[in-house]
CSV table of C-alpha atoms in Angstrom, one decimal:
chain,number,residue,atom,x,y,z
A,1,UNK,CA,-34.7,256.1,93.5
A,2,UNK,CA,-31.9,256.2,90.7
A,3,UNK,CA,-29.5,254.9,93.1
A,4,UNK,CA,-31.4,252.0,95.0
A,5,UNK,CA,-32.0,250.5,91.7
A,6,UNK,CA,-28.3,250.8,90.8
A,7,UNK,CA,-27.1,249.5,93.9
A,8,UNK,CA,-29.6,246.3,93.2
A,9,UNK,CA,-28.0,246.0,90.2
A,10,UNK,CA,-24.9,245.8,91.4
A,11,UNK,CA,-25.2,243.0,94.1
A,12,UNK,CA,-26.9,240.8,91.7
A,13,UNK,CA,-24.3,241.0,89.1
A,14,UNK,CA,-22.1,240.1,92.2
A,15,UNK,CA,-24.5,237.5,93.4
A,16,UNK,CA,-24.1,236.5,89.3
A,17,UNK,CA,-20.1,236.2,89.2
A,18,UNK,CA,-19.6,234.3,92.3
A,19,UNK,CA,-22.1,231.6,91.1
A,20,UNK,CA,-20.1,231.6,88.0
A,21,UNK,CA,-16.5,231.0,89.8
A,22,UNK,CA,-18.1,228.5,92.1
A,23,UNK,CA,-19.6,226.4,88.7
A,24,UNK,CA,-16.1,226.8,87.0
A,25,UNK,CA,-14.1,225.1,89.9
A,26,UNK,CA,-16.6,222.1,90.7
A,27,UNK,CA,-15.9,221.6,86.7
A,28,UNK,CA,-12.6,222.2,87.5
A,29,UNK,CA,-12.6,219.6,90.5
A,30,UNK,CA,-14.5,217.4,89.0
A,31,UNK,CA,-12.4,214.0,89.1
A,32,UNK,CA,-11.2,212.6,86.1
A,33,UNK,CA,-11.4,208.8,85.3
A,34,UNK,CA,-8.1,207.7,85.2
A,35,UNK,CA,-6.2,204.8,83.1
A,36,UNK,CA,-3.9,202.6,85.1
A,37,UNK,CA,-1.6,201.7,81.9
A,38,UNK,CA,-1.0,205.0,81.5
A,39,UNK,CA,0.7,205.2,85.4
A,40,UNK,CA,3.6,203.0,86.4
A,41,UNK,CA,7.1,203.6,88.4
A,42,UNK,CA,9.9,201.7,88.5
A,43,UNK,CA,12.0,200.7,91.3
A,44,UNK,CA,13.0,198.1,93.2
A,45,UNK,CA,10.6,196.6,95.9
A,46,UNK,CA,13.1,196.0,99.0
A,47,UNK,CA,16.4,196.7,100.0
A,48,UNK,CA,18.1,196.5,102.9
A,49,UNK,CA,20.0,198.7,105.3
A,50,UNK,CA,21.8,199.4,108.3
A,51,UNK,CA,19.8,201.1,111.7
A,52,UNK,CA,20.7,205.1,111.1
A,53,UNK,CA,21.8,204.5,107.1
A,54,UNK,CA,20.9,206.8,104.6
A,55,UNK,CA,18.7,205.4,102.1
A,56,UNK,CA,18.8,206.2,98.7
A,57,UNK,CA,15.8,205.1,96.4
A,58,UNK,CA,16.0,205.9,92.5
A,59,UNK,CA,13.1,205.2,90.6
A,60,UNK,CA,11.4,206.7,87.0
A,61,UNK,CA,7.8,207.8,86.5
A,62,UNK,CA,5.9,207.0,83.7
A,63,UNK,CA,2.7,208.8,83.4
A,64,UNK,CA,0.2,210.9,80.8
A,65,UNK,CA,1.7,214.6,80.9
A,66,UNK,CA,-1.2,216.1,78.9
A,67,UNK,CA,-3.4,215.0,82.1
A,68,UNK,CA,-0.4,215.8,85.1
A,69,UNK,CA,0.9,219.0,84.4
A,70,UNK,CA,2.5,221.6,86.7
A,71,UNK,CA,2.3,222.2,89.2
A,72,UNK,CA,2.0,218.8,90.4
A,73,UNK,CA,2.9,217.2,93.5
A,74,UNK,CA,5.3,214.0,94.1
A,75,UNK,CA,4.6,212.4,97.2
A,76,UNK,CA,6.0,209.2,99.1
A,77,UNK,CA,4.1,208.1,101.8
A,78,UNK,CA,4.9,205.3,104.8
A,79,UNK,CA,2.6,202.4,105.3
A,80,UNK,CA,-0.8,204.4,104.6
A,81,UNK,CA,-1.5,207.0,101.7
A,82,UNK,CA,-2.4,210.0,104.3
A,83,UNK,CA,1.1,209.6,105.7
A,84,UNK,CA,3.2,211.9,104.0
A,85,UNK,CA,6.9,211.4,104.1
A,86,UNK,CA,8.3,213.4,101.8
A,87,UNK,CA,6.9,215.6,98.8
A,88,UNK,CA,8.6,217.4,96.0
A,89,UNK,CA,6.6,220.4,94.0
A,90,UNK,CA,7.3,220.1,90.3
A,91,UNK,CA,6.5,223.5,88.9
A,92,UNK,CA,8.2,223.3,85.8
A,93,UNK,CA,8.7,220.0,83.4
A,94,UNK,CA,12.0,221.1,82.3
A,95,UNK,CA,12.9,222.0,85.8
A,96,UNK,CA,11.8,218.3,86.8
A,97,UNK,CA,14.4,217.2,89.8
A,98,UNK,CA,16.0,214.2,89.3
A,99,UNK,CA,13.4,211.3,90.9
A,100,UNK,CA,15.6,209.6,93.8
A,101,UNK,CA,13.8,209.4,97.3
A,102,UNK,CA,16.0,209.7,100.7
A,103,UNK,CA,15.4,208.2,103.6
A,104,UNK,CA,17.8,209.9,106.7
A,105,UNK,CA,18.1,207.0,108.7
A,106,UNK,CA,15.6,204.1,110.3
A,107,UNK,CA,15.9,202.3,114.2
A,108,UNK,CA,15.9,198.8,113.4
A,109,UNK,CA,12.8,197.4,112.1
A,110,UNK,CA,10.9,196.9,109.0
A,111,UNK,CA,8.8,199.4,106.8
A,112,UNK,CA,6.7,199.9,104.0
A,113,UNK,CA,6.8,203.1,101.7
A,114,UNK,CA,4.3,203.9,98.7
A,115,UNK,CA,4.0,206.8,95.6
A,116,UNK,CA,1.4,209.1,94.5
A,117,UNK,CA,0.9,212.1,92.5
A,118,UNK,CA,-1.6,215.2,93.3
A,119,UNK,CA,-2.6,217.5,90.3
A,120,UNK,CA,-4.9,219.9,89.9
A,121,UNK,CA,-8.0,219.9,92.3
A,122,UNK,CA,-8.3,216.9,94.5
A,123,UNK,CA,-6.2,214.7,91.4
A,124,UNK,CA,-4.7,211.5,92.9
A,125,UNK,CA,-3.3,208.7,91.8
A,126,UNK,CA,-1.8,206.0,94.1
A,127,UNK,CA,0.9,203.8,92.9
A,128,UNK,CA,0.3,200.2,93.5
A,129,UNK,CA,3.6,199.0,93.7
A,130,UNK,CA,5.5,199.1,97.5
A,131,UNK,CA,9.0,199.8,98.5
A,132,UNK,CA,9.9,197.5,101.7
A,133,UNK,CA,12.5,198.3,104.0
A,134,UNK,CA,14.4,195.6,106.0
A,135,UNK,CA,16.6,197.5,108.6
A,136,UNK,CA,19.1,195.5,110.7
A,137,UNK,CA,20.8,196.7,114.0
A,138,UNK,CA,24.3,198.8,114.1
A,139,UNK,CA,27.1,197.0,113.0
A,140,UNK,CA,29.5,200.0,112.8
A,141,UNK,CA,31.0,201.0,116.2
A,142,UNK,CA,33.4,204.0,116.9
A,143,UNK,CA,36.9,203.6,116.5
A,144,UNK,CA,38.8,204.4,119.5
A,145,UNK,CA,42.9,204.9,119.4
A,146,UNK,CA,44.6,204.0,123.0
A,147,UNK,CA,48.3,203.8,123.6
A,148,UNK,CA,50.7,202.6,125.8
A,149,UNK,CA,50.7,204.7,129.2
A,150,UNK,CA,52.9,205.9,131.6
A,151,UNK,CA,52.1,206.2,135.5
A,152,UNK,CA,52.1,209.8,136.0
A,153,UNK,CA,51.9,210.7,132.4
A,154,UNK,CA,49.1,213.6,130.7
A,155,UNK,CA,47.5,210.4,127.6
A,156,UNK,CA,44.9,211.2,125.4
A,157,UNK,CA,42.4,208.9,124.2
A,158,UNK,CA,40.4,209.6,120.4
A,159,UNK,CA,37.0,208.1,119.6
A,160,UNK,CA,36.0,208.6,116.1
A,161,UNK,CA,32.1,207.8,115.8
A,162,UNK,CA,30.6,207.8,112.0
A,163,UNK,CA,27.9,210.2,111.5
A,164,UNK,CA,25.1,208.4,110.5
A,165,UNK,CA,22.0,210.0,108.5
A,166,UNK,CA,19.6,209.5,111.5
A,167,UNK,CA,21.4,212.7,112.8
A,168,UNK,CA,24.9,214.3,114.8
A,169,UNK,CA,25.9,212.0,117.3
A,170,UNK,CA,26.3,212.4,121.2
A,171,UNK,CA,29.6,210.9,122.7
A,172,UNK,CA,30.5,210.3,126.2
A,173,UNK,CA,32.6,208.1,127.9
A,174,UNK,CA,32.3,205.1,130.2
A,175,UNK,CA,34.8,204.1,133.0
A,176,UNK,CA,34.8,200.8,134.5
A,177,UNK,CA,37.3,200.2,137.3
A,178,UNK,CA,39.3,197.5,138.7
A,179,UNK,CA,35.3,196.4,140.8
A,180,UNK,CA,33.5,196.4,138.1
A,181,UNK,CA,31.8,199.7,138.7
A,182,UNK,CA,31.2,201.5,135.6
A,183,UNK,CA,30.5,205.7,135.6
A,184,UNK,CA,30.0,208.5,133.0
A,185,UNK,CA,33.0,210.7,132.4
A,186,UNK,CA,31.7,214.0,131.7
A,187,UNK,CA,33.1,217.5,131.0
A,188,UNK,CA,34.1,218.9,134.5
A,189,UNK,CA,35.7,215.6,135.1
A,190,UNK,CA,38.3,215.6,132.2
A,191,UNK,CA,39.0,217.5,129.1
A,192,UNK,CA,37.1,216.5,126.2
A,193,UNK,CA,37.4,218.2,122.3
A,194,UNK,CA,35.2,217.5,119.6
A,195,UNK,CA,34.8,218.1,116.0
A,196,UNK,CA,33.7,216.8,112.9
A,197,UNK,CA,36.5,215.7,110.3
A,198,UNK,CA,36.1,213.1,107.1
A,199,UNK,CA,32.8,211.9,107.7
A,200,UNK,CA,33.2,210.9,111.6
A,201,UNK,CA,32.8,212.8,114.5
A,202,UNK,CA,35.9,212.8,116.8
A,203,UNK,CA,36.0,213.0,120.8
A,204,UNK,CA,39.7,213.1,122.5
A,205,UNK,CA,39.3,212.2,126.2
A,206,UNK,CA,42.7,213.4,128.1
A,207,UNK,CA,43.5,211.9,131.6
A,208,UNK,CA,46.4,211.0,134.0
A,209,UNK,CA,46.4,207.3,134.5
A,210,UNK,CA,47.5,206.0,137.8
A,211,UNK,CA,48.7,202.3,138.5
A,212,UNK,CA,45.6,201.0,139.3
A,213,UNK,CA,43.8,202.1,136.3
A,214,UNK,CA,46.2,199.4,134.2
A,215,UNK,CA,43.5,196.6,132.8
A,216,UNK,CA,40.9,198.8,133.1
A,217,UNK,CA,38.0,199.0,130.1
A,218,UNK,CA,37.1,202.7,129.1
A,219,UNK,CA,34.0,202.7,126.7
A,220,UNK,CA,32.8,205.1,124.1
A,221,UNK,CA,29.5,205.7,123.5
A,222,UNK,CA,28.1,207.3,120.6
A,223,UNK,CA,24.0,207.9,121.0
A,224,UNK,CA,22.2,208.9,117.4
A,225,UNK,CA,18.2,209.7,117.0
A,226,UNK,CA,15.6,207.0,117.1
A,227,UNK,CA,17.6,205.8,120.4
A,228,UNK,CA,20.5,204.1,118.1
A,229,UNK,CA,23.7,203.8,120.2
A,230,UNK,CA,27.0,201.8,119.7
A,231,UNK,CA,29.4,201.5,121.6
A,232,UNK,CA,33.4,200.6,121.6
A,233,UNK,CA,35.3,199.4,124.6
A,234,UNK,CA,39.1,199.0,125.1
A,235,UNK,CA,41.5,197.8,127.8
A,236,UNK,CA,43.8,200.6,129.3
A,237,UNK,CA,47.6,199.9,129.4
A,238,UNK,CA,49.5,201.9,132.0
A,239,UNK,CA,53.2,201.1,132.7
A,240,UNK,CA,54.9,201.7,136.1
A,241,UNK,CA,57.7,201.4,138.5
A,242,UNK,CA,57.9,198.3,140.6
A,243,UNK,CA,55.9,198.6,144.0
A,244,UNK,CA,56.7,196.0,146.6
A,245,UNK,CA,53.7,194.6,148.4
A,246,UNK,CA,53.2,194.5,152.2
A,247,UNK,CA,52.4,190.5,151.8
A,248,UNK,CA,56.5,190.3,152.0
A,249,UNK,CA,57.8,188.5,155.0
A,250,UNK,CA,61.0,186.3,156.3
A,251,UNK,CA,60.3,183.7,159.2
A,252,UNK,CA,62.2,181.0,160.3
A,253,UNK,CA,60.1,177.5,160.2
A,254,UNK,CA,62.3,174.6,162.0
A,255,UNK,CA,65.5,174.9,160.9
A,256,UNK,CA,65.2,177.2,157.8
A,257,UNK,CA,65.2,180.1,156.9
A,258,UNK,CA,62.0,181.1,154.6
A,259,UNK,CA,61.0,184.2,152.6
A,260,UNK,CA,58.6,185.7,150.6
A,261,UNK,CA,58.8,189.2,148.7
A,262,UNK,CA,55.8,190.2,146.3
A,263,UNK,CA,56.2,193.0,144.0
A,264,UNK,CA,54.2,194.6,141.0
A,265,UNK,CA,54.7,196.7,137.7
A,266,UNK,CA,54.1,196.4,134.6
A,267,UNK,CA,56.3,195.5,132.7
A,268,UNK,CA,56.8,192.6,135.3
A,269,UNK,CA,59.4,193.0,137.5
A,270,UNK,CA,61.5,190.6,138.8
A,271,UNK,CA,63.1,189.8,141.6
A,272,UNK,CA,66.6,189.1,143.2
A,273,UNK,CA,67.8,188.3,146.3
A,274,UNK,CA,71.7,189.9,147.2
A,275,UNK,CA,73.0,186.8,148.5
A,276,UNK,CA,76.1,186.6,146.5
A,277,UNK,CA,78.3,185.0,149.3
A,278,UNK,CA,75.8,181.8,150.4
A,279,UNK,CA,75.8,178.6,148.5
A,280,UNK,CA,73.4,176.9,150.0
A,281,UNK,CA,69.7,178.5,148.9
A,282,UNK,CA,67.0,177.9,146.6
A,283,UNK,CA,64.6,180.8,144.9
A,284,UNK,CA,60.9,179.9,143.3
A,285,UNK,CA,59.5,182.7,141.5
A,286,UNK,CA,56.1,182.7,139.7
A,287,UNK,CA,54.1,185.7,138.0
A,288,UNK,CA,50.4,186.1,137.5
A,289,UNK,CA,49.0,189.6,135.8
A,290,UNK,CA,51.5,192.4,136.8
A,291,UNK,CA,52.4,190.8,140.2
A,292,UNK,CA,55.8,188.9,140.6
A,293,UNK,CA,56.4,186.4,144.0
A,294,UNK,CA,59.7,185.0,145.0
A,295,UNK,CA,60.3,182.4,147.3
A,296,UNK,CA,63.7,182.2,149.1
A,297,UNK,CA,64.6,179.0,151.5
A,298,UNK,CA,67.7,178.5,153.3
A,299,UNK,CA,69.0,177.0,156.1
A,300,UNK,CA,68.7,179.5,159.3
A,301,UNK,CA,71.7,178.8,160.9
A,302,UNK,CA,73.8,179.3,158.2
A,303,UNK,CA,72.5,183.2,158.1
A,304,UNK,CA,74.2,185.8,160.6
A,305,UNK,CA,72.2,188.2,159.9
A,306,UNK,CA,69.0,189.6,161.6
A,307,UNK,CA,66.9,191.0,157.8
A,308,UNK,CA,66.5,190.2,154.4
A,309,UNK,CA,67.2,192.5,151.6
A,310,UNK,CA,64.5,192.1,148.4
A,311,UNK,CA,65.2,193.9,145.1
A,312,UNK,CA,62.4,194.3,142.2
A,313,UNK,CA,63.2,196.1,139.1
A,314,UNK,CA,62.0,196.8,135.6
A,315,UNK,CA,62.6,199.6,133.1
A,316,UNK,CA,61.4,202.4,134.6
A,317,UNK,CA,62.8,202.1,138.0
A,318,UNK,CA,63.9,199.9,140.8
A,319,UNK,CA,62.3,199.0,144.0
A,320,UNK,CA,63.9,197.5,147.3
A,321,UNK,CA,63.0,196.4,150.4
A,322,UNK,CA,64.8,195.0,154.0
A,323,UNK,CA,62.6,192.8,155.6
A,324,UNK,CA,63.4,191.5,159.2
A,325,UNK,CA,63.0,188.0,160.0
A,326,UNK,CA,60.3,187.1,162.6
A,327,UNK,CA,61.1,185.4,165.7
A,328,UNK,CA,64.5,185.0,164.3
A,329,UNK,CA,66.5,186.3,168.1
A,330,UNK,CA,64.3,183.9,169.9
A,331,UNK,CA,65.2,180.8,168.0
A,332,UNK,CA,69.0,182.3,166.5
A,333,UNK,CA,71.3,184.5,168.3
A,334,UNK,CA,72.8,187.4,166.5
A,335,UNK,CA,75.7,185.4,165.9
A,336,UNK,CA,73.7,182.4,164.1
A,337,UNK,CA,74.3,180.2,167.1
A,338,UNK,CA,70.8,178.5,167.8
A,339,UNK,CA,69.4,179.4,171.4
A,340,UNK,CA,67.2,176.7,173.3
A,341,UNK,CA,63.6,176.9,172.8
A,342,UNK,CA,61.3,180.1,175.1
A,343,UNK,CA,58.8,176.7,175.9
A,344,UNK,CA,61.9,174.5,176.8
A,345,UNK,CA,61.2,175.0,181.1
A,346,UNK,CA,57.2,174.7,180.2
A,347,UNK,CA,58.2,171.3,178.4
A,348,UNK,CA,60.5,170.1,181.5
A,349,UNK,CA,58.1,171.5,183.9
A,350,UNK,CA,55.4,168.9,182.8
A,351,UNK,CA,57.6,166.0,181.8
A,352,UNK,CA,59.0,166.0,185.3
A,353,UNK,CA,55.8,166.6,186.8
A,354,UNK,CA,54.5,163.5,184.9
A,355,UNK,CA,57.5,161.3,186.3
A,356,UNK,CA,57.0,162.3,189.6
A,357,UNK,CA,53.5,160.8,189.8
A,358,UNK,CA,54.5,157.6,188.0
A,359,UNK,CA,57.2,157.5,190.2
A,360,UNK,CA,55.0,157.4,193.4
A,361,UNK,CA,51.9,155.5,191.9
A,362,UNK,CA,54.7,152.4,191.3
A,363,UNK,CA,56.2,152.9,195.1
A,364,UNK,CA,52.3,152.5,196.4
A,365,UNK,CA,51.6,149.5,194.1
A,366,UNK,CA,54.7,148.0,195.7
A,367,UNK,CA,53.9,148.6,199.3
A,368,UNK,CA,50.6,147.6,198.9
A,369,UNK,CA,51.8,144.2,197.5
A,370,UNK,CA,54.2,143.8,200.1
A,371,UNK,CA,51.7,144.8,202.7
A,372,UNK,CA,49.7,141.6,201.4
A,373,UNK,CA,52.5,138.9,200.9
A,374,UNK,CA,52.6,139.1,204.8
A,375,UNK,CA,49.2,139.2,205.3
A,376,UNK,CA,48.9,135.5,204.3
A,377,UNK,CA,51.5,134.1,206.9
A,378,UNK,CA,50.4,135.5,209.9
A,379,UNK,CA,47.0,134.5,209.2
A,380,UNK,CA,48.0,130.7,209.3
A,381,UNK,CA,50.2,130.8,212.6
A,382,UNK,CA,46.5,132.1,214.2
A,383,UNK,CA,44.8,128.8,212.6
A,384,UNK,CA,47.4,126.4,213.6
A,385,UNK,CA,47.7,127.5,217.5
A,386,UNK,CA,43.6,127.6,218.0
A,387,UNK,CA,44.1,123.7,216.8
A,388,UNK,CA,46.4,123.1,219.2
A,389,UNK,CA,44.4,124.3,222.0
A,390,UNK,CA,41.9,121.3,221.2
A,391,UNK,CA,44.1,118.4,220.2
A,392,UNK,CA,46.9,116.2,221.1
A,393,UNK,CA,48.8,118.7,223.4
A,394,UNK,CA,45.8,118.6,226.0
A,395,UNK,CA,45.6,115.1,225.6
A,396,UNK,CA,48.8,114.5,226.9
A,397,UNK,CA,48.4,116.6,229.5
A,398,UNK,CA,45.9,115.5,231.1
A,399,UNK,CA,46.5,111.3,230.5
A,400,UNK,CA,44.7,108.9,233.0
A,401,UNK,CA,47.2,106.7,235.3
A,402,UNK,CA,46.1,103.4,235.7
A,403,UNK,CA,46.4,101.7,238.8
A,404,UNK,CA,49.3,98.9,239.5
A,405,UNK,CA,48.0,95.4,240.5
A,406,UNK,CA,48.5,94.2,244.2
């Protein structure tokens, strides 16, 4: 009996101390009525920055520390109060940290940020004043460092891309040939190193240029957070050895002797012709890019021989090429001496088929002219002898004899 009524006892004086705990925190959480001239920050109201900036904010709080003590929170919020951005715990006023808010880098765009401070139980006060945030697109693009090349020659290309507060940033590299196709570069393709070093992030992209990969645009890309990415592009510059082009040819065109050599390098190469011993020539050369054409003209039969030799040459090497002229043993013997035409019997063929039928249509105009000039006579000899038959010839004939008187 002793112990039920102890254990009663017991349970109500728990019953007792929980209701007592549970009165002390509503007074505890009760909301106090708070005095807006007691609460200010200042700061400035808009700033302006960069897409993937960091963004420093410095501002001072003024507000009743007999009301706010530790540990209080301060919290900065974006566009709407239950939107916590960031939040500091101030457990100590002496160990206060300095009041600057960072942002770690915004996409383009513009934004609204707010302050509050959260005390006690369910104590809140909201700052009315508002930070805005206008963010403008990328300016800064990577740096990219891209020598001279050789043909042939290992070249390394550096791309230094800043590293922006939005986060590390991904590099790769674009290649866009002479068709204007552009692709991705990527690891297995060529050798790439990176590391970070003064603020920037550093790619080196080694290769072996070829000739045709002169004027060519390779492109690095650095991608950041919040889908920022810039972008720098530069225009490859590969020297090589002359190369003569298959568009060279000698033909002869009448009575000269004209041709054409094309050749390309870079630097530019020009072009010579070994015709020390002729006087008689002219050479037109014009250049366009890397490509070099000559012209040579001469007269044909003042050349004995059966090719053409064309140089091309620039600092780092010399091309040649002996070109044979087209045509040139039909029209020229081997000696220079010109040779009749291959359509000269087709030409004399026709001509003296032509002059055989003028010839014959003029000797049967002329017979059949003759053929009527003695037409005409013979037809009058027929009209004069059928008159005669009727007329005075008969008459005479046949003339009646009068009689003699007795």
């Amino acid at each position: 009996m002793f112990l039920q009524s102890h254990s009663i006892m017991t349970l109500l004086l728990l019953i007792l101390s929980l209701f007592l705990k549970s009165s002390s925190c509503q007074l505890q959480c009760s909301k106090e009525i708070l005095d807006d001239k007691e609460f200010s920050i200042s700061m400035t109201d808009h700033t302006t920055a960069e897409s993937g900036d960091c963004i420093w904010i410095p501002f001072n709080l003024t507000f009743p520390k007999n009301k706010v003590t530790p540990p209080y929170k301060k919290i900065w919020f974006k566009e709407d109060p239950q939107t916590n951005v960031d939040i500091q715990v101030v457990d100590n006023m002496k160990l206060e940290s300095k009041n600057t808010f960072r942002i770690n880098g915004l996409p383009r765009g513009e934004y609204e940020y707010g302050f509050k401070l959260e005390w006690g139980c369910n104590q809140t006060y909201i700052f009315p004043k508002r930070l805005r945030i206008y963010v403008s697109e990328l300016t800064r693009k990577p740096i990219v460092r891209a020598y001279p090349m050789k043909e042939g020659q290992a070249a390394t290309l550096t791309c230094r891309a800043y590293r922006l507060c939005s986060g590390r940033s991904k590099v790769h590299w674009k290649w866009t040939k002479a068709d204007g196709q552009s692709t991705v570069q990527h690891d297995y393709d060529y050798d790439f190193h990176f590391h970070f070093q003064r603020g920037r992030e550093i790619s080196r992209f080694h290769l072996t240029p070829k000739a045709d990969d002169h004027n060519t645009n390779i492109t690095c890309v650095a991608e950041y957070n919040y889908s920022i990415v810039t972008e720098r592009t530069v225009t490859l510059t590969v020297e090589f050895p002359p190369q003569i082009l298959n568009g060279s040819q000698c033909v002869v065109e009448g009575k000269l002797l004209v041709c054409v050599c094309i050749s390309r390098g870079n630097p530019l190469p020009p072009i010579t012709w070994p015709f020390a011993s002729l006087t008689e020539y002219s050479v037109i050369s014009s250049s366009s890019i890397q490509t070099v054409n000559s012209t040579f003209t001469m007269p044909a039969a003042d050349y004995l021989n059966s090719t053409v030799k064309c140089i091309s040459s620039n600092g780092l090497g010399q091309a040649e090429i002996v070109i044979p002229i087209q045509n040139y043993t039909e029209k020229y013997g081997l000696d220079g001496s010109q040779r009749f035409d291959a359509n000269l019997p087709w030409i004399t063929a026709v001509s003296f088929s032509l002059n055989l039928i003028l010839l014959t249509s003029l000797i049967i105009c002329a017979y059949k002219r003759y053929k009527n000039m003695q037409k005409v006579p013979c037809d009058r000899e027929e009209n004069n002898t059928y008159a005669s038959l009727k007329k005075a010839d008969v008459q005479e004939e046949y003339t009646t004899i009068s009689p003699k008187p007795k």
